[in-house]
PDB file of C-alpha atoms in Angstrom:
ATOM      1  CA  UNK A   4     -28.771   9.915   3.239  1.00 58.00           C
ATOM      2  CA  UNK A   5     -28.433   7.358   0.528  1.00 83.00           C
ATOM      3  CA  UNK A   6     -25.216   7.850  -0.845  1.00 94.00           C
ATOM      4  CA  UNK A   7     -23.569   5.818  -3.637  1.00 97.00           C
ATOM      5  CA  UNK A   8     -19.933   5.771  -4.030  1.00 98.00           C
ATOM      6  CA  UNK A   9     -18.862   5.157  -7.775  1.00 97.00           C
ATOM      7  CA  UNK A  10     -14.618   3.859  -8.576  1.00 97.00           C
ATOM      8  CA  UNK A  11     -13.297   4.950 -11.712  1.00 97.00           C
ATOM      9  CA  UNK A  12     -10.288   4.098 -13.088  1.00 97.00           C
ATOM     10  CA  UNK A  13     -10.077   6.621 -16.279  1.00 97.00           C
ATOM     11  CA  UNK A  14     -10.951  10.025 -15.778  1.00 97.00           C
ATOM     12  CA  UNK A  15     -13.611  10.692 -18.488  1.00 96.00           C
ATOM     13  CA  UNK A  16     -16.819   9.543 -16.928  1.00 95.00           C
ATOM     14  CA  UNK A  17     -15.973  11.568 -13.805  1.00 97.00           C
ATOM     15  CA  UNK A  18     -14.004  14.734 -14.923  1.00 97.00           C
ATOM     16  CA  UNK A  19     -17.133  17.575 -15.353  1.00 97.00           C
ATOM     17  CA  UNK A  20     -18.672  16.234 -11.673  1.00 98.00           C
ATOM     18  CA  UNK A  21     -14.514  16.424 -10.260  1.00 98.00           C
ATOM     19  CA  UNK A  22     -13.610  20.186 -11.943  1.00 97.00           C
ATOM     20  CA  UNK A  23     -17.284  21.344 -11.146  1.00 97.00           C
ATOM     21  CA  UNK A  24     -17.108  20.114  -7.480  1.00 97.00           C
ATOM     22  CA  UNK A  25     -13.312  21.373  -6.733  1.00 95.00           C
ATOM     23  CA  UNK A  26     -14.205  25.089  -8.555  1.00 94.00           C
ATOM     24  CA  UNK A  27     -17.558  25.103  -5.996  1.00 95.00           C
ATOM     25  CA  UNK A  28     -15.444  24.182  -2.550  1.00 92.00           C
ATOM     26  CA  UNK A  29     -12.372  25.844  -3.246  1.00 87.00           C
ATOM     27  CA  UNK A  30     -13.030  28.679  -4.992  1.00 85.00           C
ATOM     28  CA  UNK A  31     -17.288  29.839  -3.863  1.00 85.00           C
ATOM     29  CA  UNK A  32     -17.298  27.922  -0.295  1.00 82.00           C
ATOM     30  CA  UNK A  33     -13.265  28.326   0.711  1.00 81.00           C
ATOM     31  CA  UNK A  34     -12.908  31.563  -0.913  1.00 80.00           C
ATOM     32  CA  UNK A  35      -9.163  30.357  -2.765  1.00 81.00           C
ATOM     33  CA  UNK A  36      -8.367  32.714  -5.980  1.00 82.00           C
ATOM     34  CA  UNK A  37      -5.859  33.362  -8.390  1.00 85.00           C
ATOM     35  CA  UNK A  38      -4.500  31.582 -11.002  1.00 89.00           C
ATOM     36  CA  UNK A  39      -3.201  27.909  -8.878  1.00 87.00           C
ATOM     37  CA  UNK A  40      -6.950  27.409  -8.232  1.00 87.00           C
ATOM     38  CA  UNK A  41      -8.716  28.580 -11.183  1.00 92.00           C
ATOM     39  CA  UNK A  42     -10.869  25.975 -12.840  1.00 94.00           C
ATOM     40  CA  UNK A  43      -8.244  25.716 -15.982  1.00 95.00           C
ATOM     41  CA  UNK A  44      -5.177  24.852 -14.062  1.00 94.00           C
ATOM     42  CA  UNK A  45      -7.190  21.915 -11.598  1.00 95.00           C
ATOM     43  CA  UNK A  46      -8.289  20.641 -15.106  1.00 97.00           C
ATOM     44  CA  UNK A  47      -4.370  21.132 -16.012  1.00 96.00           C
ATOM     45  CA  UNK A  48      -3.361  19.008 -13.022  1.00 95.00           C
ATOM     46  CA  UNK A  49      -6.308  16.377 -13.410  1.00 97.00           C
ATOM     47  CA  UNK A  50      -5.252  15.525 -16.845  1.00 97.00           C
ATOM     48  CA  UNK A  51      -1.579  14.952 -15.724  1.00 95.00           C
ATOM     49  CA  UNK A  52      -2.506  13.090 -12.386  1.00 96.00           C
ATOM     50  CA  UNK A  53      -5.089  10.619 -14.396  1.00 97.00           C
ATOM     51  CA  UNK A  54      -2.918  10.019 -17.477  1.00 96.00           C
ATOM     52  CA  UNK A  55      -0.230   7.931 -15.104  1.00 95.00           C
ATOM     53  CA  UNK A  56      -0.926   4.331 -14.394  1.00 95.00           C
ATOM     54  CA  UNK A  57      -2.618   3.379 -11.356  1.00 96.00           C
ATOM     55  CA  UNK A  58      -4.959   6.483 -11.153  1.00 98.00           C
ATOM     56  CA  UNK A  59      -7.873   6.484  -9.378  1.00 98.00           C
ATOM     57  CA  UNK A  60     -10.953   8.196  -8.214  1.00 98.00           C
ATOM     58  CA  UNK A  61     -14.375   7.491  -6.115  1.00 98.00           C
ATOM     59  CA  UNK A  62     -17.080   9.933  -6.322  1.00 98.00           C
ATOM     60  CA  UNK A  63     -20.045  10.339  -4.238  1.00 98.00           C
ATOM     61  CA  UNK A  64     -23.754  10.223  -5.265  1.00 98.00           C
ATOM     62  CA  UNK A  65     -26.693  11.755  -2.948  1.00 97.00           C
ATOM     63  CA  UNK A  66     -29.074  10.215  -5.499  1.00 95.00           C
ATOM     64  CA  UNK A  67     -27.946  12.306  -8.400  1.00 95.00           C
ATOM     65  CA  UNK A  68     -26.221  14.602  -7.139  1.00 97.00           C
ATOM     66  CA  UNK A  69     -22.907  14.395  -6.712  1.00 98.00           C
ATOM     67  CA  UNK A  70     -21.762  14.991  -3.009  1.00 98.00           C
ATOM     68  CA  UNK A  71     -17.851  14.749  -3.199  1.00 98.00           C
ATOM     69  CA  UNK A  72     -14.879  12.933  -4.695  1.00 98.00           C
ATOM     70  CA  UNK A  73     -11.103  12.010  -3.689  1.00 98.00           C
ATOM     71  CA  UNK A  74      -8.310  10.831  -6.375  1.00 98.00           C
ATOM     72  CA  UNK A  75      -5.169   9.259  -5.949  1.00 98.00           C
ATOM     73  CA  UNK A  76      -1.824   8.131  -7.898  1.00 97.00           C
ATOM     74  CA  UNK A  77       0.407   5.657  -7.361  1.00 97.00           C
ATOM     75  CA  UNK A  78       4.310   7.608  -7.199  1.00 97.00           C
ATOM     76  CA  UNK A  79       6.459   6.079  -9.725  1.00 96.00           C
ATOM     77  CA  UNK A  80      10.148   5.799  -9.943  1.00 95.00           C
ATOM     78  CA  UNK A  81      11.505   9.404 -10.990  1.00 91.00           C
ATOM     79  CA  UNK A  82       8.543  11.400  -9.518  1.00 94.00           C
ATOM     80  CA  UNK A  83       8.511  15.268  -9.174  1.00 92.00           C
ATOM     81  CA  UNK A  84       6.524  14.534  -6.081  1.00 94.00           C
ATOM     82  CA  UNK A  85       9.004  14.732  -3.534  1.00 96.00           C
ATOM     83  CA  UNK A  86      11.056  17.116  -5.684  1.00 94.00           C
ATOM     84  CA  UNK A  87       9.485  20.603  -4.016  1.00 93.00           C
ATOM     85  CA  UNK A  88       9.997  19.275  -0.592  1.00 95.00           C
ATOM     86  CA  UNK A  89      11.366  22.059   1.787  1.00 92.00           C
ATOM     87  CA  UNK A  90      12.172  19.456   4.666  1.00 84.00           C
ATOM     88  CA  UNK A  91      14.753  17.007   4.352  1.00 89.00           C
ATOM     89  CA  UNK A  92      13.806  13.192   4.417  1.00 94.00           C
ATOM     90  CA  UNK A  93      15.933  10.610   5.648  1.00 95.00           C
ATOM     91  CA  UNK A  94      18.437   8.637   2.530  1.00 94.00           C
ATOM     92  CA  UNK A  95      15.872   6.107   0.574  1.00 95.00           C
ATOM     93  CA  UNK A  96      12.416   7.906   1.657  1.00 96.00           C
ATOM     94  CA  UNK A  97      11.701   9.401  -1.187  1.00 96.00           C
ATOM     95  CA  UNK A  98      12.582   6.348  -3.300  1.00 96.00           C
ATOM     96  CA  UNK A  99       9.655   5.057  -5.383  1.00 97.00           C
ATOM     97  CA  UNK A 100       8.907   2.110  -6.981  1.00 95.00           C
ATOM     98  CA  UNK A 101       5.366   2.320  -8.487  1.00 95.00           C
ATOM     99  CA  UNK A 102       3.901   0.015  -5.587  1.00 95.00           C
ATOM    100  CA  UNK A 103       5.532   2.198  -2.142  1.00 96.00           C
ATOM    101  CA  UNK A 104       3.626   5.131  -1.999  1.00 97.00           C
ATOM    102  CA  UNK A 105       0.622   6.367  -3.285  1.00 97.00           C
ATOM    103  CA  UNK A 106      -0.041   9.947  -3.423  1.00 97.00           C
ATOM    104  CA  UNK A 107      -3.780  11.176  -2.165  1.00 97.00           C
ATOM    105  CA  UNK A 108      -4.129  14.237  -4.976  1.00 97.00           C
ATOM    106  CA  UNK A 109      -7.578  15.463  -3.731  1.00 95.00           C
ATOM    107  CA  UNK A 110     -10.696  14.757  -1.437  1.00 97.00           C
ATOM    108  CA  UNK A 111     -13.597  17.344  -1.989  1.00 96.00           C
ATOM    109  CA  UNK A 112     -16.765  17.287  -0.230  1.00 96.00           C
ATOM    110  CA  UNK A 113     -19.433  19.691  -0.547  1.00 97.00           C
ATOM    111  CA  UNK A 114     -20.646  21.823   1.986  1.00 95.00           C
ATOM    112  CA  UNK A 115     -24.441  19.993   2.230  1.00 96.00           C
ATOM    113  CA  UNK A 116     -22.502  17.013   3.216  1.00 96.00           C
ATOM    114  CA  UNK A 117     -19.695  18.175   5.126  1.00 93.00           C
ATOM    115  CA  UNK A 118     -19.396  17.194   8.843  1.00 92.00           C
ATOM    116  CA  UNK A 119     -21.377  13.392   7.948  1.00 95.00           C
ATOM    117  CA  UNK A 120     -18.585  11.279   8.074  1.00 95.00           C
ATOM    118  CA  UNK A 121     -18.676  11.490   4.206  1.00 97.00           C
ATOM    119  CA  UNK A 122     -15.014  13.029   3.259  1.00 96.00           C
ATOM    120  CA  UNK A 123     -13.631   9.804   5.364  1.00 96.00           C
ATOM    121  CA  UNK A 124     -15.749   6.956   4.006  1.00 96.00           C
ATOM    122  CA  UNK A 125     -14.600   8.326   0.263  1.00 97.00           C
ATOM    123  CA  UNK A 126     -11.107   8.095   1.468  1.00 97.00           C
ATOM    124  CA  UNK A 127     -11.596   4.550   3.262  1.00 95.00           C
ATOM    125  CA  UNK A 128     -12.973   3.097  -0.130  1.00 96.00           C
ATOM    126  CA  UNK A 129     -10.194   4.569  -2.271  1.00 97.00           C
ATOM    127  CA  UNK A 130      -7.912   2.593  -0.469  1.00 95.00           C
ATOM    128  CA  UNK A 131      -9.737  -0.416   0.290  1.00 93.00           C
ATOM    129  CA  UNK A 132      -8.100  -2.227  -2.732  1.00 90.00           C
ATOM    130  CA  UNK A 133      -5.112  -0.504  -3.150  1.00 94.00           C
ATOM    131  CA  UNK A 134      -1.633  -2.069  -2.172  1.00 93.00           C
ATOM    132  CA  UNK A 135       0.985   0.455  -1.725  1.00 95.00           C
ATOM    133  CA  UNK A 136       2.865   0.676   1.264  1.00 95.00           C
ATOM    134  CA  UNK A 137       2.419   4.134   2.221  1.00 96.00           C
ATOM    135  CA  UNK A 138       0.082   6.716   1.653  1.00 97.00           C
ATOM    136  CA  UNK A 139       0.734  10.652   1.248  1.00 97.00           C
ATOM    137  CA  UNK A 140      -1.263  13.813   1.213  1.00 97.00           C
ATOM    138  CA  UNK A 141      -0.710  17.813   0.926  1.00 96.00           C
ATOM    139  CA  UNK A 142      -2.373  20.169   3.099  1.00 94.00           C
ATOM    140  CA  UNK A 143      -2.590  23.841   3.433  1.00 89.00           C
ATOM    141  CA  UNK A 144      -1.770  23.962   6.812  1.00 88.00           C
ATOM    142  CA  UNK A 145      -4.180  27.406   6.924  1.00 82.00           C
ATOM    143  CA  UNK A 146      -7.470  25.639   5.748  1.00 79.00           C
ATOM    144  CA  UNK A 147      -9.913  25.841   8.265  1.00 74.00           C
ATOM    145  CA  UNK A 148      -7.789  27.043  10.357  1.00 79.00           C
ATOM    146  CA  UNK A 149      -6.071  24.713  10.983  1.00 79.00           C
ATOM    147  CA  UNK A 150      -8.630  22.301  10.859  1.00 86.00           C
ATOM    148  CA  UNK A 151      -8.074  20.207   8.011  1.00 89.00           C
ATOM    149  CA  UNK A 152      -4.565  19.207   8.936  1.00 93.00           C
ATOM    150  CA  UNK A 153      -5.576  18.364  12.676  1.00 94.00           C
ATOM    151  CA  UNK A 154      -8.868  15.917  10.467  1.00 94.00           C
ATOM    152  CA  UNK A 155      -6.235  14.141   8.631  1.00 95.00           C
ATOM    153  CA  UNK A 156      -4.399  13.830  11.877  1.00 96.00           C
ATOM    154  CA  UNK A 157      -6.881  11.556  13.265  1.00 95.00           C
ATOM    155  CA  UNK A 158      -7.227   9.730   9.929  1.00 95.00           C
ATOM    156  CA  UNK A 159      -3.414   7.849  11.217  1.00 95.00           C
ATOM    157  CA  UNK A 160      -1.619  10.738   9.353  1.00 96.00           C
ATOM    158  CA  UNK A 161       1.866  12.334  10.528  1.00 96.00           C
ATOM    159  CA  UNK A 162       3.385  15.327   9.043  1.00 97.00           C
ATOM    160  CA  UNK A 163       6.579  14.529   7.486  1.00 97.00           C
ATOM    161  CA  UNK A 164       8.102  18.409   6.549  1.00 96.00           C
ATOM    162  CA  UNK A 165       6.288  20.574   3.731  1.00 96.00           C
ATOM    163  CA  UNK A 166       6.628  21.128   0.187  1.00 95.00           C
ATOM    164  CA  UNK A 167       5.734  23.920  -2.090  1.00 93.00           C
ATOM    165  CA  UNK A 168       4.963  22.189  -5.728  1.00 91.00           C
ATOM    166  CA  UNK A 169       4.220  25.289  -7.480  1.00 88.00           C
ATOM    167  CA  UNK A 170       5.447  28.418  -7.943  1.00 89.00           C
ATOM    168  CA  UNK A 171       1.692  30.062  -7.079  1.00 87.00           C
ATOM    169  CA  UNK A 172       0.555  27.261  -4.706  1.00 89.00           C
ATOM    170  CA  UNK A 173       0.365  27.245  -1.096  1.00 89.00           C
ATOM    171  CA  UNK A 174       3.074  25.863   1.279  1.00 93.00           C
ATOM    172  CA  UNK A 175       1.595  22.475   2.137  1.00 94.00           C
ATOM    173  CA  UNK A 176       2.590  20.346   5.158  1.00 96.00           C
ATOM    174  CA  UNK A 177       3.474  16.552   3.529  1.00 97.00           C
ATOM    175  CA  UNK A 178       1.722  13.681   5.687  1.00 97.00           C
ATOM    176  CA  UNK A 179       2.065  10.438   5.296  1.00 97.00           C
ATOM    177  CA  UNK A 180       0.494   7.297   7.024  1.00 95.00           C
ATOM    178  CA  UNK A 181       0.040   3.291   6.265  1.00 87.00           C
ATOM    179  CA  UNK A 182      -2.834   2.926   4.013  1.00 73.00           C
ATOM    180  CA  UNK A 183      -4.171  -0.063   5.806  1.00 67.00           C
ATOM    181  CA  UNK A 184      -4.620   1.461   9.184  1.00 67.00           C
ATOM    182  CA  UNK A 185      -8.426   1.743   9.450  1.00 63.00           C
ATOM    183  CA  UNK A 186     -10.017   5.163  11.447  1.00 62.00           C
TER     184      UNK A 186
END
């Protein structure tokens, strides 16, 4: 497997391969429907994610084909991130600076490359360079059974309380961990 992993910081050269990729996991491979996961409203929440400063994404290459992707934003003072939490957080947790926390939006691999190590090198190099603090991530705590949460569990991150961010999304368990802790 010779896999090339490409950083972009604007969306354009990467947005068909990231909305093509996310409607193949989520909705063919994981089964997820309705409206929340529908190719239209990822594209919705792409657009917003990648307009605010400090955006990021790596996507990998098998060759030519693209094998997966992750994406991440810096959370910036006055953030509806922590907004939907469900869980209270201790005074000055949620308080955000632009340079504290950055928020891990989404890390898709396809199914061909799943189980390869893949989904964690993509997340390793998107925050190789990066120098915030902290680093979050939402997970449905049913995906895989339980599986996903227990693979970002060994990744260094620790659930923190849950959050529902949309009225028609899942309710996600919030993680957090120290972006420079190496798995």
């Amino acid at each position: 497997m010779s896999l090339e992993l490409r950083r972009h910081t604007t969306v354009e050269p990467a947005r068909r391969v990231i909305v093509d990729i996310h409607v193949e996991v989520r909705q063919r491979d994981l089964g997820l429907t309705g409206p929340f996961y529908s190719a239209e409203r990822f594209d919705e929440r792409l657009t917003g994610h990648s307009s605010l400063p400090g955006w990021e994404t790596v996507v990998a290459y098998d060759g030519t084909e693209p094998a997966g992707f992750a994406y991440a934003t810096p959370l910036g003072p006055g953030t509806r991130w922590w907004r939907a939490m469900t869980t209270p957080l201790p005074d000055g947790y949620t308080e955000e600076t632009g340079k504290r926390t950055l928020a891990l939006n989404e890390i898709v691999v396809r199914r061909p490359w799943r189980g390869t190590g893949l989904a964690l090198r993509i997340h390793e190099e998107l925050l190789a360079d990066r120098e915030e603090d902290r680093v979050t991530l939402l997970v449905n705590p049913k995906a895989g059974d339980g599986k996903v949460q227990t693979v970002y569990e060994r990744w260094g991150y620790e659930k923190i309380g849950e959050q529902q961010p949309f009225e028609d999304s899942p309710v996600f368990a919030s993680m957090m961990r120290d972006p420079l802790r190496h798995v």
